[in-house]
Every structure is written in structure tokens, then in C-alpha cells.
Coordinates of C-alpha atoms and ligand atoms in Angstrom, one line a residue:
X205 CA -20.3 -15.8 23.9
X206 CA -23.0 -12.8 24.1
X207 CA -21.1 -10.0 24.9
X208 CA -21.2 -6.2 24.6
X209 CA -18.0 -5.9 26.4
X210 CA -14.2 -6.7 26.1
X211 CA -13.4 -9.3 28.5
X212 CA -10.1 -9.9 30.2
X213 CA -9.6 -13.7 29.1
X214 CA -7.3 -14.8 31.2
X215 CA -7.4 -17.3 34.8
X216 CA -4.8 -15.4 36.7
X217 CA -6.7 -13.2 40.0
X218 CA -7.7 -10.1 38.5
X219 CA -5.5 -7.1 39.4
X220 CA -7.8 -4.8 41.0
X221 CA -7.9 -1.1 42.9
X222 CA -11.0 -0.4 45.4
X223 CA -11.8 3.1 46.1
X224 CA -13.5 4.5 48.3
X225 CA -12.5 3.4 52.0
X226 CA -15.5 4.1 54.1
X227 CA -18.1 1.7 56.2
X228 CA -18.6 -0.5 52.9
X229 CA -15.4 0.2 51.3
X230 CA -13.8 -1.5 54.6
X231 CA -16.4 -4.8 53.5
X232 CA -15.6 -4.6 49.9
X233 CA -11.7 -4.5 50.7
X234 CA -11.9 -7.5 53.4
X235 CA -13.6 -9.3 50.7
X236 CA -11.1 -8.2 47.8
X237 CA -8.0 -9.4 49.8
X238 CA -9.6 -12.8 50.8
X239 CA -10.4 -13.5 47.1
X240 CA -8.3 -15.6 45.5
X241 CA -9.9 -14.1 42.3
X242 CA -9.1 -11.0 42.4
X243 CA -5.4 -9.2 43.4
X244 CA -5.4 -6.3 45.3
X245 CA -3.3 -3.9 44.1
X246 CA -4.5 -0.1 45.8
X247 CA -7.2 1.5 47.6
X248 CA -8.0 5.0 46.4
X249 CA -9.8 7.7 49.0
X250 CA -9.9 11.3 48.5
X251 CA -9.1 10.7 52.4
X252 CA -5.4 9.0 52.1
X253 CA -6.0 8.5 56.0
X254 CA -8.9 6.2 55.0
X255 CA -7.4 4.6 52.3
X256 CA -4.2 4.2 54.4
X257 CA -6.0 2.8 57.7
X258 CA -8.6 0.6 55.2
X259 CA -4.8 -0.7 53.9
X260 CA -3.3 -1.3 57.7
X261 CA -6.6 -2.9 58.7
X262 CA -6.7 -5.8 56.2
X263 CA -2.5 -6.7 56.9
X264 CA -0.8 -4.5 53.8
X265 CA 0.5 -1.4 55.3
X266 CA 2.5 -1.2 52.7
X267 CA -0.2 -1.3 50.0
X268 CA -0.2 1.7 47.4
X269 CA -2.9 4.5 48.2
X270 CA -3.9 7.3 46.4
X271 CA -6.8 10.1 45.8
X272 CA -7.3 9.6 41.8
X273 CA -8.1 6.2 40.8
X274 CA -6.5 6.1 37.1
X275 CA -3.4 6.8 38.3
X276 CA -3.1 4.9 41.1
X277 CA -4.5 1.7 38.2
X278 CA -2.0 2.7 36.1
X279 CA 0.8 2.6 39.0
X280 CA -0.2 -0.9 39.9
X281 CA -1.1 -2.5 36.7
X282 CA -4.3 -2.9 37.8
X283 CA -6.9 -4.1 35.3
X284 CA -10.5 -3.1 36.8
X285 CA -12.1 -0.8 39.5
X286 CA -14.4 -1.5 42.1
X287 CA -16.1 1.7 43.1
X288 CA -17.5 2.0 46.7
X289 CA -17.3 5.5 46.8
X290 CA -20.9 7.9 48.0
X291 CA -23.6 8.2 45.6
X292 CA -22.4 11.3 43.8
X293 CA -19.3 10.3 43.3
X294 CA -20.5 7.3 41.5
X295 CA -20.8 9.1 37.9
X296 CA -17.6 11.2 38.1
X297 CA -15.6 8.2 39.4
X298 CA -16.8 5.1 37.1
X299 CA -16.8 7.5 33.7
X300 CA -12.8 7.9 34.2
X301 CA -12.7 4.4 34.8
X302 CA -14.2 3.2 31.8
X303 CA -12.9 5.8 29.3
X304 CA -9.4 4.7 30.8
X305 CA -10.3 1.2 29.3
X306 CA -11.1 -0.1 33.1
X307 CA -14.0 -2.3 33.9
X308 CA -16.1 -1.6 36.7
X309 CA -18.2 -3.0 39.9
X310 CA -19.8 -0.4 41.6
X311 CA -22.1 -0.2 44.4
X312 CA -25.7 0.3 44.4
X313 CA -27.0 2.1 43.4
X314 CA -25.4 3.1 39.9
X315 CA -25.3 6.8 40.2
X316 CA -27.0 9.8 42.3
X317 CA -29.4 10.2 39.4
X318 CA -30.9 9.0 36.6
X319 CA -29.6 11.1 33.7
X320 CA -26.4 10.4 35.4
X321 CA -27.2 6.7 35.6
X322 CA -27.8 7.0 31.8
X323 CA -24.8 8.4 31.1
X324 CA -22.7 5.4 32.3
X325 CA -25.0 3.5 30.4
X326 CA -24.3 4.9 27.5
X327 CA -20.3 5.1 28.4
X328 CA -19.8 1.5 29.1
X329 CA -21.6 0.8 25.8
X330 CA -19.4 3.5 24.0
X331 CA -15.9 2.0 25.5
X332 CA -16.9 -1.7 25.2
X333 CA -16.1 -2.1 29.1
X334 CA -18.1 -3.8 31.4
X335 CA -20.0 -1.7 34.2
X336 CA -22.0 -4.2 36.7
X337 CA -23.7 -2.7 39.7
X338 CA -23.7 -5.2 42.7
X339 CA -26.9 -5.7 44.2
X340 CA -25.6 -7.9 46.8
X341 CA -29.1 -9.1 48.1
X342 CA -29.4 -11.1 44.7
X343 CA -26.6 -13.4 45.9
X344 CA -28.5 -15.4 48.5
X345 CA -29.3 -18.9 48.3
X346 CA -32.9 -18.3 49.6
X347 CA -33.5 -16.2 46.9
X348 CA -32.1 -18.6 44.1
X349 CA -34.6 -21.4 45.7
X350 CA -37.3 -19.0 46.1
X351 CA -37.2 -18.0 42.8
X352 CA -36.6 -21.6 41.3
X353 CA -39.9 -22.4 43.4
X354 CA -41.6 -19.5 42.2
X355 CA -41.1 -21.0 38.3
X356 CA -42.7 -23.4 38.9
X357 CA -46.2 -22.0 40.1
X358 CA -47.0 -21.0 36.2
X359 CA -48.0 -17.3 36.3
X360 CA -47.2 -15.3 39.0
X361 CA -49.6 -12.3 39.3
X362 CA -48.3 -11.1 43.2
X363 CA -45.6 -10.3 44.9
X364 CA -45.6 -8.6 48.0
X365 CA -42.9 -8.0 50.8
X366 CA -43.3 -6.4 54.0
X367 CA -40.3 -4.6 55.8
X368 CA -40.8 -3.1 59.3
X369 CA -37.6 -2.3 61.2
X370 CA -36.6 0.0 64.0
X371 CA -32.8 1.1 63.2
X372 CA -31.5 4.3 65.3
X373 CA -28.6 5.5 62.7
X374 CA -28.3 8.8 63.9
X375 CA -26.0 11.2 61.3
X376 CA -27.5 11.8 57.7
X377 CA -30.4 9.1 57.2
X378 CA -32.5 10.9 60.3
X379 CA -32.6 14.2 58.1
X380 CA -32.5 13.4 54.9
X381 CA -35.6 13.4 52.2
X382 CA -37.2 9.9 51.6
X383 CA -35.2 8.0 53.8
X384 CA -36.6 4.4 53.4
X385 CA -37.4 5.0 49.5
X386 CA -33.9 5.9 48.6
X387 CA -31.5 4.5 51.2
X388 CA -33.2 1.0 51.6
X389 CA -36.0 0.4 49.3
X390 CA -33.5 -0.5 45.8
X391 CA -32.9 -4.0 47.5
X392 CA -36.5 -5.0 48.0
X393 CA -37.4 -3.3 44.6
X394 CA -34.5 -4.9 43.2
X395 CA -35.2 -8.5 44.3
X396 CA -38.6 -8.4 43.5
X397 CA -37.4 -7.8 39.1
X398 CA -35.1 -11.0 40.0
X399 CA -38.2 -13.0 41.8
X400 CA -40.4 -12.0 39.3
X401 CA -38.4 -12.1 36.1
X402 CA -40.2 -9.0 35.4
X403 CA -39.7 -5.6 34.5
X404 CA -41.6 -2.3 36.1
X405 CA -44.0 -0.4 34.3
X406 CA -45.1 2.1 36.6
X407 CA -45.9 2.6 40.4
X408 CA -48.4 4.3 42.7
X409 CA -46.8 5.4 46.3
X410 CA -47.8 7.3 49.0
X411 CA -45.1 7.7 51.7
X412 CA -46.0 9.2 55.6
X413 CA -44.6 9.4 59.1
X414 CA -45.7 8.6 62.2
X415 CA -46.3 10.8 64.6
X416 CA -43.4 8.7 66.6
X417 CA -41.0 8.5 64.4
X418 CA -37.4 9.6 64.5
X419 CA -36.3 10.3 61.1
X420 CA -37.1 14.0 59.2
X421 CA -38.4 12.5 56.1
X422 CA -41.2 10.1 55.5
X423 CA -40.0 6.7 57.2
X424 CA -42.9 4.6 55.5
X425 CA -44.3 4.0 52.2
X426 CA -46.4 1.7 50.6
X427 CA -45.8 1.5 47.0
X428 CA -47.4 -0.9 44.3
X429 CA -46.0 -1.8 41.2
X430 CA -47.3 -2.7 38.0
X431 CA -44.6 -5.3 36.5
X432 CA -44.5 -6.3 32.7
X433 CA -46.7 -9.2 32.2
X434 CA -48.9 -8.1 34.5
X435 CA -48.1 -8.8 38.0
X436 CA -48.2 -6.6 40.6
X437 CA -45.3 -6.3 43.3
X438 CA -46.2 -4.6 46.3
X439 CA -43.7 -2.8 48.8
X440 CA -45.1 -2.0 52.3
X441 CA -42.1 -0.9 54.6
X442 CA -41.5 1.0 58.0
X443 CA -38.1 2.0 59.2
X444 CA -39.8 3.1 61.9
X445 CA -41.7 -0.1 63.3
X446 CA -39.9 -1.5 66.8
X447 CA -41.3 -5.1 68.2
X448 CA -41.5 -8.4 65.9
X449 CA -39.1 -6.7 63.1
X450 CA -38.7 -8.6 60.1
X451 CA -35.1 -9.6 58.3
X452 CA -33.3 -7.0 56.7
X453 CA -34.6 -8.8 53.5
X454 CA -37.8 -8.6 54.2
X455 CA -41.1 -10.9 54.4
X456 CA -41.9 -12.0 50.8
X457 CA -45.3 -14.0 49.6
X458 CA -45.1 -14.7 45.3
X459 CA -48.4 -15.7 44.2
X460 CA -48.8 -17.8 41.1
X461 CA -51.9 -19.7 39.2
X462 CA -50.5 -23.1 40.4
X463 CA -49.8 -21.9 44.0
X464 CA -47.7 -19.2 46.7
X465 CA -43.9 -19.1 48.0
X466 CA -43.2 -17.5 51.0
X467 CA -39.8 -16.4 52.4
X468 CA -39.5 -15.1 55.7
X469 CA -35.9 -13.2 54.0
X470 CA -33.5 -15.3 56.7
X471 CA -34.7 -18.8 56.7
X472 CA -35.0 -21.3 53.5
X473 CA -38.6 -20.7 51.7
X474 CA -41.0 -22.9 51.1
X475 CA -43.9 -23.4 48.5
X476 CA -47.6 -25.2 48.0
X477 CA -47.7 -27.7 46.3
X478 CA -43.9 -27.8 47.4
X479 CA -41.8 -28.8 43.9
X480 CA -38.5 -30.2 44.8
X481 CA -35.5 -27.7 43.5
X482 CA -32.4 -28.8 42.6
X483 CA -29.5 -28.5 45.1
X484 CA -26.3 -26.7 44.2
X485 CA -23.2 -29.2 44.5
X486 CA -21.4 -26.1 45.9
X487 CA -22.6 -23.3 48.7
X488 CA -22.6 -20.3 46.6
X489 CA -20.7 -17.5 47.3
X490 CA -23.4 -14.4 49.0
X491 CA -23.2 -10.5 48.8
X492 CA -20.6 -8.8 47.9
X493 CA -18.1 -11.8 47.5
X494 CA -21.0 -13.4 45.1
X495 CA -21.2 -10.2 43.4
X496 CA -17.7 -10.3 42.9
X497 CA -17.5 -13.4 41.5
X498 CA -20.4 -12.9 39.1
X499 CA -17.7 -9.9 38.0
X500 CA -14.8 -11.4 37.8
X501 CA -16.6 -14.4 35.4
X502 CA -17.9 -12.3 33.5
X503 CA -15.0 -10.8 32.2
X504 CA -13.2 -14.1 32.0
X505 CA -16.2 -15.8 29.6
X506 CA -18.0 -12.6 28.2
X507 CA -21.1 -13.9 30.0
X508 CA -23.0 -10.8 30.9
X509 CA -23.6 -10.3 34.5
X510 CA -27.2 -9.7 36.1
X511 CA -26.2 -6.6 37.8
X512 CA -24.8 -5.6 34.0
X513 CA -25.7 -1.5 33.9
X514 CA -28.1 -1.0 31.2
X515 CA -30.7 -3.8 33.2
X516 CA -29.6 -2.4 37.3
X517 CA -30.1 0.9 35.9
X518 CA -34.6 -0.3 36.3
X519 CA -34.1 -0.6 39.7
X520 CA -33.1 2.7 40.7
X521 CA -35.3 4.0 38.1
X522 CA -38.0 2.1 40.4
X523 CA -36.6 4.2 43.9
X524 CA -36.8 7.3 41.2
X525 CA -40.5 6.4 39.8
X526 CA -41.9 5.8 43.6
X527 CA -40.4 9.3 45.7
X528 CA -41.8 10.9 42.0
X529 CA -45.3 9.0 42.8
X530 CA -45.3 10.2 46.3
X531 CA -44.5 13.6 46.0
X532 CA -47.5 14.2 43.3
X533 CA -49.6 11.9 44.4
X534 CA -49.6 10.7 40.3
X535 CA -48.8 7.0 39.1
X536 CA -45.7 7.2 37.7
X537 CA -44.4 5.6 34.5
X538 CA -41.3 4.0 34.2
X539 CA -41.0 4.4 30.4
X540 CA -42.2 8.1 30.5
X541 CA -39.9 9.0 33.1
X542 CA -36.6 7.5 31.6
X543 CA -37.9 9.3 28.3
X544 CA -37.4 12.9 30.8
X545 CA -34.3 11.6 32.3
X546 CA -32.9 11.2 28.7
X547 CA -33.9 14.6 27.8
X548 CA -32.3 15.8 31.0
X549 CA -29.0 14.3 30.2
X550 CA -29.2 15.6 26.3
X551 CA -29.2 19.0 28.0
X552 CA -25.9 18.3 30.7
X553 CA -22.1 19.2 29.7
X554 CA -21.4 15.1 29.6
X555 CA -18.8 13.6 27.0
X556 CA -19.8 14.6 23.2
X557 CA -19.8 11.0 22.5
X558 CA -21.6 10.1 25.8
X559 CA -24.6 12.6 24.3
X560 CA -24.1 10.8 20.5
X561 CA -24.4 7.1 22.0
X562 CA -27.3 9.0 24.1
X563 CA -29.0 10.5 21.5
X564 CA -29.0 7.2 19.0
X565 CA -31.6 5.7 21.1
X566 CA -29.9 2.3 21.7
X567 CA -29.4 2.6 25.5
X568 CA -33.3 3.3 26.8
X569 CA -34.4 0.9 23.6
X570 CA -32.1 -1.6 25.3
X571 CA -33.8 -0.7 28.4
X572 CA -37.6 -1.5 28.2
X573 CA -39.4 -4.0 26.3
X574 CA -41.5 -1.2 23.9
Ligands
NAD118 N1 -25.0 -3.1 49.6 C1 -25.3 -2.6 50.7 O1 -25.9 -3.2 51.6 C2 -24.7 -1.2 51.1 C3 -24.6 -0.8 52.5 C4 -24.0 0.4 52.7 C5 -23.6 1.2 51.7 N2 -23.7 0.8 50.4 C6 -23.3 1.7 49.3 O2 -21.8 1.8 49.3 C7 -21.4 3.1 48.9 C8 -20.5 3.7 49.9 O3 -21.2 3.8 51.2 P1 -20.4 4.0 52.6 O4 -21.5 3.7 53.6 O5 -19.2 3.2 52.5 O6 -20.1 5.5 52.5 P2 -18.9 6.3 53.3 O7 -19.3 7.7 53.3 O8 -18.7 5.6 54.6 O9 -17.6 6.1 52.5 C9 -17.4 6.6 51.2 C10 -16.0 6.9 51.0 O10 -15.8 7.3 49.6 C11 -14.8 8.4 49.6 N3 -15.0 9.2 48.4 C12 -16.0 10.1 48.1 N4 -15.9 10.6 46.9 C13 -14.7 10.0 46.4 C14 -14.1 10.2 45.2 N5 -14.5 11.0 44.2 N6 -12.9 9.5 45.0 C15 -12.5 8.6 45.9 N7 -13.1 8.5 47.1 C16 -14.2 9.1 47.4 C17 -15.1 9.1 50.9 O11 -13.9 9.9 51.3 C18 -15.4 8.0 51.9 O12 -14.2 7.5 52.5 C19 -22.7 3.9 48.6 O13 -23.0 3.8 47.3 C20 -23.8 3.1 49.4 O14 -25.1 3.2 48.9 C21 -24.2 -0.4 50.1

């Protein structure tokens, strides 16, 4: 077993509350209830109209709601938190969770910033309780095959994706700063560390707007990473771009020495020379419900889980490193800016024994390969 976290060894569904009952917590809960992994035992909102309606939609009107989440676990014996609750609530949210002796899956990405992403780092490794991120992108089939083709091209040295789509969201993603960088760009930046089986070292990014476009912020960017090893994993996106849009995944080449996959991010990929992969026996599970079983195991077998904090915590530092590139115009460095985000967090009112797992290194060492 290699574990840094107490598992919850047993085969009955876990008992679960989700909170947060907005557009995703509606998914997450849909998913939850179908599950015969996990129980659902409450929603938590700091809306008890959402939670309540979120309850009524999936058959349980009767379901407990509440607005604090420890409590409401408590109330229902439940045994772990899934947290689908805005950005900024991320931090406050999963820290309660896990000093209460509650696991947690939260959604991406792990907190509104990265002090505060280092912080649950730190607290997860401080109460021995898991805290996995779900990057649901990474359960996809296509990826697994793309990637198992991908091994087999000896070094890879490129990856590139393109992403050009049109959406018209209205409401905050037309005004806010950055819009494709920090709303969108994780899962690309994301998949490519699973694709790659790298890590980033630092990017160069320039974001702009065309003159047509919709949104406030800069809608495009083109950002190129360097990844450890060597590679280089390019980003070049539009969320501005109508006519011949690509998938929501995107349009990925990987080049190797011993030849290229491409995957057009909703069809199977293929590769030349095309190696045969080895089928599954079973259709895995995809998004959020493979996400949730990738949890749930986890804590069952002490596995650790891909989306485990202290390695999803990269990819947002990625989003982080690329608006930073843009906005000086500077390659960024992934190392030197988690080494100013721990400083940050040294200086913020967190747990004293958050800052004392902070400050004895093990968290960013456990980070980075030095
Ligand atoms: N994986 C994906 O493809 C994907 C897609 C959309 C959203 N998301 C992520 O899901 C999360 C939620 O997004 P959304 O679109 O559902 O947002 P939303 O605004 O629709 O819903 C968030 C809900 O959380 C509640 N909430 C806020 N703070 C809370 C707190 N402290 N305690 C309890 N409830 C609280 C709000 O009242 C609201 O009902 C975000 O992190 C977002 O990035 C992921």
C-alpha cells in the first residue's frame, strides 16, 4: 500500500454529503445518487433553496440540507465531502472538511489561488486525509489510448493542442480577466502533464483579443510550455473562433522519436507506426463518475489517486504561471513562482500547524523534481 492518507477500508457505498448545488453541483449530485459506490446522505448550499431543489430534482425531497458542511456530515454519518462549491470557496470549505477528519473530492481547480492551493496541501498532509481534485477530462478512454500510444513512440519532445470555439455564456465569463486562461485552459494544461508524463517547468504566453470578440478579457492565448525532460507542450486556443470549432477537448498532435499521435479530442486516436493497445475488458467509467470512482478506491486500497492534491496542485500552478507570463511579457518559472506563493502563504492568518507543515519544506519538495 503507498499511502499518505487514512483510508476508509471498507466495501459498503461510501456515505457521502455534496455541497454546493449550482450548474455542476446539479451533475456531481445526479452522479452521486446513481452510484452504487457512494450513499448520498445531504447536499449542503449556503442557498437551502438550491440544496433543497438539487435534493427534489434527483427523487429525495426528503434528503437532509444544510448551509455548513461538518454539521450536516456529522448529522448523517457521513464519511467524506465532495466539494462543488465556486472557486473561493474551495479553501474555506475543504480545510473544515479535512481538519473534521473528512476526506475530500473537489472540483477543479483546487482553490482560488495558489498560496491557498498550498495550504490544503499542506492540511491534507497534516490530517492524513485524502484531498483529490477531479480533473474530469483525465477520465476518457481516448485519452488512456492516446497516451498508451504515445509510450510507445520513445521520446516525446511535442505536444501541441489547438482549441478554437465560439461559446456565447453571457453573465461573468464575458467580463471577467483572462477568461480562456483561467476558466478553460486547466483541462488542456492538465491533460497535456497526463499525455506527457511530464511536469512543467516554465511557460512563455502572450494572450490578445480580437477586435470581434465578445468577451472583456483576452479570449486567446498562445502559451508554450517547457515540460521536464524536455518537451515542449504547446497551448494555442480561441474562445472566440466561430466556423469548423474543434471538441471541447481539443485537437492534440504528441510527437515522439519513433513517430506522432493525433487526437481529434472526440473520436478514438490514432498513431504512426500504429502499435496495437490493449483493450480494457470493461468501458471505463468518464468524468466525474470516473473521477469518483478513482476516489472512492482510493480510500478503499490506499492507492493514491492521480488527481491526489500535492500533484493537481501543478496544473493550476500552470493557469497561474501563463496569465503571470502574459501580463509581463517574462517566461515564467514554475519552481520560482511556487517558491513566492509559499512565501505568500507564510505571511496569511492560516492554521499554525498549516504554516509549520508549510514551513518544513515537505509539501513544494514533494512538488517538483529539484
Ligand atoms: N469539470 C468541469 O468541466 C466544470 C464545469 C463547470 C464548473 N466546474 C467547477 O465546479 C465548481 C462549481 O461551479 P458551478 O458552475 O457549479 O458554480 P455555481 O455558481 O453554479 O454553483 C456554486 C454553488 O456553490 C454554493 N456555495 C458557494 N460558496 C459556498 C459555501 N461556502 N458553502 C456552501 N455552498 C457554497 C453557491 O451558493 C452555489 O449554489 C467550480 O469550481 C467550477 O470551476 C467544473
Amino acid at each position: 500500500m503507498n499511502t499518505r492518507f487514512e483510508p476508509v477500508p471498507t466495501d459498503a457505498p461510501l456515505p457521502v454529503v455534496v455541497v454546493g448545488a449550482g450548474g455542476m453541483g446539479a451533475a456531481w449530485i445526479a452522479a452521486v445518487e446513481e452510484s452504487h459506490l457512494v450513499d448520498l446522505r445531504g447536499i449542503v448550499d449556503l442557498n437551502q433553496d438550491a440544496a433543497r431543489t438539487a435534493a427534489i430534482a434527483v427523487g429525495r425531497p426528503d434528503l437532509p440540507t444544510g448551509t455548513a458542511t461538518v454539521p450536516l456530515a456529522r448529522e448523517t454519518g457521513a464519511q467524506a465531502v465532495i466539494n462543488v462549491t465556486i472557486p473561493e470557496a474551495h479553501h474555506p470549505v475543504t480545510t473544515e472538511a479535512l481538519f473534521a477528519g473528512l476526506p475530500v473530492l473537489g472540483e477543479k481547480p483546487v482553490a482560488a489561488t495558489l498560496p491557498q492551493s498550498l495550504a490544503l496541501a499542506a492540511t491534507s498532509t497534516l490530517t492524513n486525509q485524502l484531498f483529490m481534485v477531479s480533473q474530469s477530462r483525465r477520465y476518457n478512454q481516448h485519452v488512456v489510448d492516446a497516451r498508451a500510444m504515445s509510450q510507445q513512440l520513445g521520446t516525446l519532445g511535442i505536444c501541441s493542442v489547438d482549441f478554437f470555439k465560439a461559446p456565447r455564456f453571457g453573465g461573468f465569463r464575458d467580463a471577467m480577466p483572462h477568461p480562456l486562461l483561467v476558466d478553460m485552459a486547466i483541462h488542456q494544461f492538465d491533460l497535456a502533464r497526463l499525455l506527457l508524463d511530464a511536469e512543467p517547468v516554465s511557460v512563455s504566453c502572450e494572450e490578445y483579443n480580437p477586435t470581434w470578440s465578445w468577451y472583456d478579457g483576452d479570449a486567446c492565448a498562445l502559451a508554450i510550455f517547457e515540460m521536464t525532460g524536455g518537451a515542449r507542450f504547446i497551448f494555442n486556443g480561441s474562445w472566440c473562433s466561430p466556423g469548423l470549432e474543434t471538441s471541447w477537448n481539443g485537437r492534440w498532435r504528441i510527437s515522439g522519436a519513433g513517430g506522432s499521435v493525433l487526437w481529434d479530442g472526440d473520436n478514438p486516436p490514432c498513431s504512426e507506426p500504429n502499435h496495437p493497445i490493449a483493450a480494457n475488458a470493461t468501458p471505463m467509467e468518464e468524468g466525474i463518475r470516473g473521477a469518483l470512482v478513482e476516489f472512492v478506491t482510493a480510500l478503499r486500497d490506499g492507492k493514491r489517486p492521480m488527481g491526489e492534491v500535492q500533484s493537481n496542485l501543478l496544473s493550476f500552478a500552470m493557469v497561474e504561471a501563463a496569465v503571470r507570463s502574459a501580463s509581463t511579457g517574462q517566461r515564467v518559472h514554475i519552481r520560482e513562482l511556487l517558491d513566492e506563493s509559499l512565501a505568500t502563504a507564510l505571511d496569511l492568518p492560516f492554521d499554525p500547524a498549516v504554516l509549520d507543515t508549510l514551513r518544513a519544506g515537505d509539501v513544494l519538495n514533494s512538488l517538483l523534481p529539484a
